[in-house]
Amino acid sequence: MARYTRNSAILAKIETTYGDDAVPSGAANAVLISNLTANPLNANSIERDLIRPYFGASEQLVGAAYKEVSFDVELAGSGAAGTAPAWGPLLRGSVFAETVNAGVSVDYTPITDGQESLTIYYYRAGALHKLLGARGDCTLKTVVGTRPVFSFKFLGLDGGLTAAANPSLTLSAWKTPLSVSDANTGDLTFGCTYAAGALSGGTPYPSRGLELPFGNSVEHTALLGGEGIDVSNRQVSGTVELDLTAAQEVTFMANVKANSTQSLGMVHGTAAGNKVLMYMPAVQLITPEYSDVNGRALVKYGLRVVPGATGNDELRIVAL
């Protein structure tokens, strides 16, 4: 009987103890995904290179192995301000802390120590792959004319492969997003400040949106008795395309040459319970390039997003 790739499912649950199967369920931990890819076994192949009185290959030994899975999830709120969105566990597995302000907001901020991990079940047409101790990287994409998404890539310890029918999935926690458009998404605001779930001040600029790779260095380390998936560094970056006046372009070029930083904020969504705010207190503009969009002269910049003196504060994502 044929097996179909669309008959796939992802479940993800925060682990209590690193690498111990958290046993996610279709009822409580289903993830609404798109753009799914997976590597069922990323193994270190060990050559035997045996010398025998004839030509021919030797078998390889399977060494340390792990699994990879990548997918997109849509960026939308939970439907109620102060209730964690369905994608919260995925951000926590990408080395972010979750702070719930009941009835108001849920804040996600990067961390260095105290990293959490996920158990991920990947079902593919009757086959179940388990990723244990999974941690990942993410890119936030809010580009005009598209749907807003988080693009995740997770590495996990090989928890085995079994034949198993896909579970019944409860996906009601995943809300329909708003498209990235002038009506649904605010301008990029440089020089703003953040407090209590709101941006204030600064100067708004027309743009084509924002793309932010978190830049997590996710590594599999093979140790006897201590194998694991670690995030060993983070370098948040990004790109923006801005519609500037000539005078504004001159000012921005001066900022680039001066290696200066400034804050940057953005809000996607229009109603409480389905708004997501992004805020970076110190962004350096780099590598200016010219771009042409329907005849409009835009300027494209790379972004370096840097932490403050205390660290773990370079990016804040707030579900409102």
Short mmCIF file of C-alpha atoms in Angstrom, two decimals:
data_model
loop_
_atom_site.label_atom_id
_atom_site.label_comp_id
_atom_site.label_asym_id
_atom_site.label_seq_id
_atom_site.Cartn_x
_atom_site.Cartn_y
_atom_site.Cartn_z
CA MET A 1 0.00 0.00 0.00
CA ALA A 2 1.29 3.47 -0.90
CA ARG A 3 2.60 5.79 1.80
CA TYR A 4 2.15 9.53 1.39
CA THR A 5 4.46 12.25 2.62
CA ARG A 6 1.60 14.56 3.60
CA ASN A 7 0.54 11.94 6.13
CA SER A 8 3.00 13.46 8.59
CA ALA A 9 2.73 14.96 12.06
CA ILE A 10 4.93 16.70 14.61
CA LEU A 11 4.43 16.57 18.39
CA ALA A 12 6.69 18.55 20.73
CA LYS A 13 6.83 18.71 24.53
CA ILE A 14 9.24 20.28 27.02
CA GLU A 15 11.30 17.66 28.87
CA THR A 16 11.47 17.52 32.66
CA THR A 17 14.87 15.81 32.58
CA TYR A 18 17.22 16.27 29.65
CA GLY A 19 16.98 13.41 27.16
CA ASP A 20 14.14 11.60 28.97
CA ASP A 21 11.16 10.95 26.72
CA ALA A 22 8.46 13.48 27.70
CA VAL A 23 5.86 11.41 25.78
CA PRO A 24 4.08 14.16 23.83
CA SER A 25 0.51 13.43 22.77
CA GLY A 26 -1.58 14.38 19.77
CA ALA A 27 -4.20 15.86 22.09
CA ALA A 28 -1.87 18.19 24.03
CA ASN A 29 1.31 18.71 22.01
CA ALA A 30 0.48 18.69 18.28
CA VAL A 31 2.22 21.29 16.11
CA LEU A 32 0.56 22.84 13.05
CA ILE A 33 3.38 22.82 10.51
CA SER A 34 4.31 23.50 6.90
CA ASN A 35 7.50 23.17 4.87
CA LEU A 36 8.56 19.98 6.67
CA THR A 37 11.94 18.31 6.04
CA ALA A 38 13.77 15.71 8.08
CA ASN A 39 17.00 13.75 8.27
CA PRO A 40 16.12 10.39 9.87
CA LEU A 41 19.72 9.58 10.84
CA ASN A 42 22.70 11.89 10.69
CA ALA A 43 25.48 9.46 11.58
CA ASN A 44 29.24 9.54 11.79
CA SER A 45 30.33 6.70 9.48
CA ILE A 46 33.53 4.99 10.63
CA GLU A 47 35.72 3.36 8.00
CA ARG A 48 37.20 -0.10 8.72
CA ASP A 49 39.53 -0.03 5.69
CA LEU A 50 40.45 -3.68 6.02
CA ILE A 51 43.45 -5.03 4.10
CA ARG A 52 42.68 -8.33 2.38
CA PRO A 53 44.23 -10.22 -0.55
CA TYR A 54 41.65 -8.80 -2.95
CA PHE A 55 40.10 -5.49 -3.91
CA GLY A 56 36.80 -4.33 -2.43
CA ALA A 57 35.15 -2.13 0.12
CA SER A 58 34.85 -2.81 3.82
CA GLU A 59 31.66 -2.25 5.77
CA GLN A 60 31.36 0.99 7.64
CA LEU A 61 30.45 1.24 11.29
CA VAL A 62 27.68 3.55 12.38
CA GLY A 63 29.10 5.93 14.96
CA ALA A 64 27.48 8.72 16.94
CA ALA A 65 24.13 9.63 15.41
CA TYR A 66 21.40 12.20 15.82
CA LYS A 67 18.24 13.30 13.99
CA GLU A 68 17.18 16.59 12.41
CA VAL A 69 13.78 18.04 11.63
CA SER A 70 12.85 21.44 10.16
CA PHE A 71 9.46 23.07 9.73
CA ASP A 72 7.61 26.38 9.70
CA VAL A 73 4.85 27.43 12.10
CA GLU A 74 2.59 30.43 11.64
CA LEU A 75 3.02 33.49 13.83
CA ALA A 76 -0.23 34.26 15.61
CA GLY A 77 -1.29 34.84 19.20
CA SER A 78 -3.16 32.44 21.45
CA GLY A 79 -6.43 34.36 21.10
CA ALA A 80 -6.26 35.66 24.68
CA ALA A 81 -3.76 38.21 25.99
CA GLY A 82 -1.58 36.71 28.72
CA THR A 83 -2.08 33.13 27.52
CA ALA A 84 0.99 31.44 26.05
CA PRO A 85 0.74 30.83 22.30
CA ALA A 86 1.00 27.34 20.86
CA TRP A 87 4.50 28.03 19.54
CA GLY A 88 5.79 28.85 23.03
CA PRO A 89 7.42 25.43 23.68
CA LEU A 90 9.27 25.66 20.35
CA LEU A 91 10.81 29.02 21.31
CA ARG A 92 11.73 27.59 24.71
CA GLY A 93 13.48 24.74 22.88
CA SER A 94 15.35 27.41 20.91
CA VAL A 95 16.90 28.80 24.12
CA PHE A 96 14.31 31.42 25.08
CA ALA A 97 12.70 31.92 28.47
CA GLU A 98 8.93 32.30 28.76
CA THR A 99 7.43 34.80 31.22
CA VAL A 100 3.63 34.86 31.53
CA ASN A 101 2.04 38.13 32.66
CA ALA A 102 -1.49 36.92 33.31
CA GLY A 103 -4.13 38.73 31.29
CA VAL A 104 -1.56 41.04 29.70
CA SER A 105 1.27 39.41 27.73
CA VAL A 106 3.71 36.54 27.38
CA ASP A 107 7.36 37.56 26.99
CA TYR A 108 10.09 35.52 25.33
CA THR A 109 13.70 36.54 25.96
CA PRO A 110 16.95 34.75 25.09
CA ILE A 111 18.96 32.86 27.71
CA THR A 112 22.42 31.37 28.02
CA ASP A 113 22.17 29.09 31.07
CA GLY A 114 19.24 26.92 32.09
CA GLN A 115 18.48 25.80 28.55
CA GLU A 116 15.35 23.68 28.14
CA SER A 117 14.94 20.77 25.75
CA LEU A 118 12.17 19.10 23.80
CA THR A 119 11.02 15.62 23.00
CA ILE A 120 9.85 15.70 19.38
CA TYR A 121 7.86 12.91 17.77
CA TYR A 122 7.94 12.94 13.98
CA TYR A 123 5.34 10.70 12.35
CA ARG A 124 5.79 9.92 8.67
CA ALA A 125 3.17 7.67 7.04
CA GLY A 126 3.17 5.01 9.73
CA ALA A 127 6.72 5.45 10.99
CA LEU A 128 7.54 7.23 14.26
CA HIS A 129 10.93 8.92 14.74
CA LYS A 130 11.76 10.16 18.24
CA LEU A 131 14.11 13.10 18.85
CA LEU A 132 15.16 13.39 22.49
CA GLY A 133 16.95 16.28 24.17
CA ALA A 134 16.16 18.40 21.11
CA ARG A 135 17.27 22.02 20.83
CA GLY A 136 17.07 24.28 17.84
CA ASP A 137 17.52 27.44 15.85
CA CYS A 138 14.87 29.71 14.40
CA THR A 139 14.33 32.50 11.88
CA LEU A 140 11.47 34.96 12.37
CA LYS A 141 9.99 36.09 9.03
CA THR A 142 7.54 38.98 8.76
CA VAL A 143 7.96 40.06 5.15
CA VAL A 144 5.26 42.05 3.34
CA GLY A 145 2.99 39.99 1.11
CA THR A 146 3.58 36.73 3.00
CA ARG A 147 2.25 34.95 6.04
CA PRO A 148 4.34 35.51 9.17
CA VAL A 149 6.24 32.42 10.30
CA PHE A 150 8.88 31.01 12.58
CA SER A 151 11.20 28.69 10.63
CA PHE A 152 12.64 26.13 13.07
CA LYS A 153 15.41 23.56 12.77
CA PHE A 154 15.87 21.09 15.63
CA LEU A 155 18.58 18.54 16.35
CA GLY A 156 17.78 15.69 18.71
CA LEU A 157 19.30 12.52 20.08
CA ASP A 158 18.23 9.36 18.26
CA GLY A 159 15.29 8.02 20.25
CA GLY A 160 14.58 5.22 17.79
CA LEU A 161 12.23 4.35 14.96
CA THR A 162 9.07 2.28 15.28
CA ALA A 163 6.04 1.49 13.17
CA ALA A 164 3.18 3.56 14.58
CA ALA A 165 0.01 5.06 13.15
CA ASN A 166 -0.31 8.82 13.26
CA PRO A 167 -2.17 10.00 16.37
CA SER A 168 -5.32 12.07 16.27
CA LEU A 169 -4.24 15.71 16.41
CA THR A 170 -5.84 18.55 18.39
CA LEU A 171 -4.76 21.78 16.68
CA SER A 172 -7.26 24.25 18.11
CA ALA A 173 -4.52 26.15 19.99
CA TRP A 174 -2.99 27.17 16.65
CA LYS A 175 -4.73 30.32 15.45
CA THR A 176 -5.00 31.66 11.89
CA PRO A 177 -2.43 34.41 11.35
CA LEU A 178 -2.90 37.77 9.71
CA SER A 179 -0.94 38.34 6.52
CA VAL A 180 1.98 40.76 6.66
CA SER A 181 0.47 43.91 5.16
CA ASP A 182 0.10 47.62 5.76
CA ALA A 183 -3.29 47.01 7.40
CA ASN A 184 -2.05 44.28 9.76
CA THR A 185 1.56 45.22 10.52
CA GLY A 186 3.03 48.41 11.88
CA ASP A 187 5.99 50.26 10.46
CA LEU A 188 9.49 49.43 11.57
CA THR A 189 10.29 51.96 14.30
CA PHE A 190 13.87 52.98 15.00
CA GLY A 191 14.79 54.67 18.27
CA CYS A 192 11.74 53.41 20.17
CA THR A 193 11.61 52.16 23.76
CA TYR A 194 9.79 49.17 25.22
CA ALA A 195 7.89 48.98 28.49
CA ALA A 196 4.98 46.89 29.77
CA GLY A 197 4.02 45.37 26.45
CA ALA A 198 4.15 48.55 24.37
CA LEU A 199 6.53 50.49 22.14
CA SER A 200 6.79 54.25 22.47
CA GLY A 201 8.68 57.04 20.76
CA GLY A 202 11.08 56.62 17.88
CA THR A 203 10.67 57.23 14.16
CA PRO A 204 8.62 54.89 11.93
CA TYR A 205 9.88 54.00 8.44
CA PRO A 206 8.07 52.30 5.56
CA SER A 207 9.67 48.93 4.87
CA ARG A 208 9.25 45.50 3.35
CA GLY A 209 9.25 43.92 6.79
CA LEU A 210 11.76 42.08 8.87
CA GLU A 211 13.66 38.81 8.74
CA LEU A 212 15.58 37.77 11.86
CA PRO A 213 17.74 34.61 12.06
CA PHE A 214 18.41 33.90 15.73
CA GLY A 215 21.82 32.48 14.87
CA ASN A 216 21.87 29.71 17.50
CA SER A 217 24.94 27.47 17.21
CA VAL A 218 23.31 24.05 17.70
CA GLU A 219 25.77 21.18 18.06
CA HIS A 220 25.64 17.45 18.72
CA THR A 221 28.40 16.39 21.11
CA ALA A 222 29.18 12.67 21.33
CA LEU A 223 30.47 11.70 24.78
CA LEU A 224 30.46 8.39 26.59
CA GLY A 225 27.81 8.88 29.23
CA GLY A 226 27.15 12.51 28.33
CA GLU A 227 25.90 12.75 24.74
CA GLY A 228 23.81 15.83 24.10
CA ILE A 229 22.55 18.64 21.89
CA ASP A 230 23.85 22.02 22.99
CA VAL A 231 23.36 25.62 21.95
CA SER A 232 26.85 27.03 22.42
CA ASN A 233 26.41 30.57 21.05
CA ARG A 234 23.87 32.98 19.58
CA GLN A 235 24.32 35.80 17.08
CA VAL A 236 21.03 37.39 16.10
CA SER A 237 21.15 39.05 12.70
CA GLY A 238 18.66 40.23 10.09
CA THR A 239 17.80 42.21 6.99
CA VAL A 240 15.51 45.16 6.31
CA GLU A 241 14.57 47.09 3.16
CA LEU A 242 13.58 50.68 3.86
CA ASP A 243 11.85 53.38 1.80
CA LEU A 244 13.90 56.42 2.81
CA THR A 245 14.04 60.03 1.82
CA ALA A 246 17.39 61.24 0.49
CA ALA A 247 18.07 63.01 3.78
CA GLN A 248 17.23 59.87 5.75
CA GLU A 249 19.55 57.81 3.57
CA VAL A 250 22.37 60.26 4.34
CA THR A 251 21.68 59.93 8.08
CA PHE A 252 21.56 56.13 7.95
CA MET A 253 24.85 56.01 6.02
CA ALA A 254 26.45 58.15 8.70
CA ASN A 255 25.19 55.67 11.31
CA VAL A 256 26.67 52.77 9.35
CA LYS A 257 30.07 54.49 9.11
CA ALA A 258 30.00 55.41 12.80
CA ASN A 259 29.28 51.78 13.88
CA SER A 260 26.42 53.16 15.95
CA THR A 261 23.49 51.18 17.30
CA GLN A 262 19.86 52.11 17.78
CA SER A 263 16.74 50.33 18.96
CA LEU A 264 14.27 48.73 16.57
CA GLY A 265 10.70 47.60 17.16
CA MET A 266 7.74 46.25 15.26
CA VAL A 267 4.23 45.00 16.05
CA HIS A 268 2.31 42.51 13.92
CA GLY A 269 -1.43 42.14 14.52
CA THR A 270 -4.28 44.46 15.38
CA ALA A 271 -6.30 42.94 18.22
CA ALA A 272 -5.46 41.86 21.77
CA GLY A 273 -4.75 38.15 21.87
CA ASN A 274 -3.42 38.12 18.32
CA LYS A 275 -0.59 40.67 18.41
CA VAL A 276 3.13 39.88 18.45
CA LEU A 277 5.72 42.53 19.26
CA MET A 278 9.43 42.34 18.37
CA TYR A 279 11.92 44.64 20.10
CA MET A 280 15.71 44.94 19.87
CA PRO A 281 17.36 47.63 22.03
CA ALA A 282 20.68 47.74 20.12
CA VAL A 283 20.82 47.13 16.37
CA GLN A 284 23.76 47.99 14.13
CA LEU A 285 23.05 48.67 10.46
CA ILE A 286 25.66 47.17 8.10
CA THR A 287 26.28 46.40 4.41
CA PRO A 288 23.92 48.91 2.72
CA GLU A 289 22.71 47.92 -0.75
CA TYR A 290 20.34 49.50 -3.22
CA SER A 291 17.22 47.65 -4.31
CA ASP A 292 14.48 48.37 -6.84
CA VAL A 293 10.91 47.43 -5.93
CA ASN A 294 8.43 48.26 -8.68
CA GLY A 295 10.59 51.21 -9.63
CA ARG A 296 10.92 52.51 -6.08
CA ALA A 297 14.46 53.18 -4.86
CA LEU A 298 14.81 51.30 -1.57
CA VAL A 299 17.86 50.71 0.59
CA LYS A 300 18.60 47.28 2.06
CA TYR A 301 20.63 46.88 5.26
CA GLY A 302 22.00 43.94 7.15
CA LEU A 303 21.41 43.95 10.90
CA ARG A 304 23.65 42.95 13.76
CA VAL A 305 21.59 42.60 16.93
CA VAL A 306 23.82 42.96 19.99
CA PRO A 307 23.20 42.43 23.70
CA GLY A 308 23.52 45.05 26.39
CA ALA A 309 25.94 45.08 29.30
CA THR A 310 24.09 42.36 31.23
CA GLY A 311 23.40 40.15 28.22
CA ASN A 312 20.45 37.97 27.20
CA ASP A 313 18.46 41.06 26.25
CA GLU A 314 19.16 41.59 22.55
CA LEU A 315 15.74 40.38 21.36
CA ARG A 316 12.34 40.37 22.97
CA ILE A 317 9.27 38.69 21.43
CA VAL A 318 5.99 39.50 23.16
CA ALA A 319 2.61 37.87 22.54
CA LEU A 320 -0.03 40.45 23.42
#
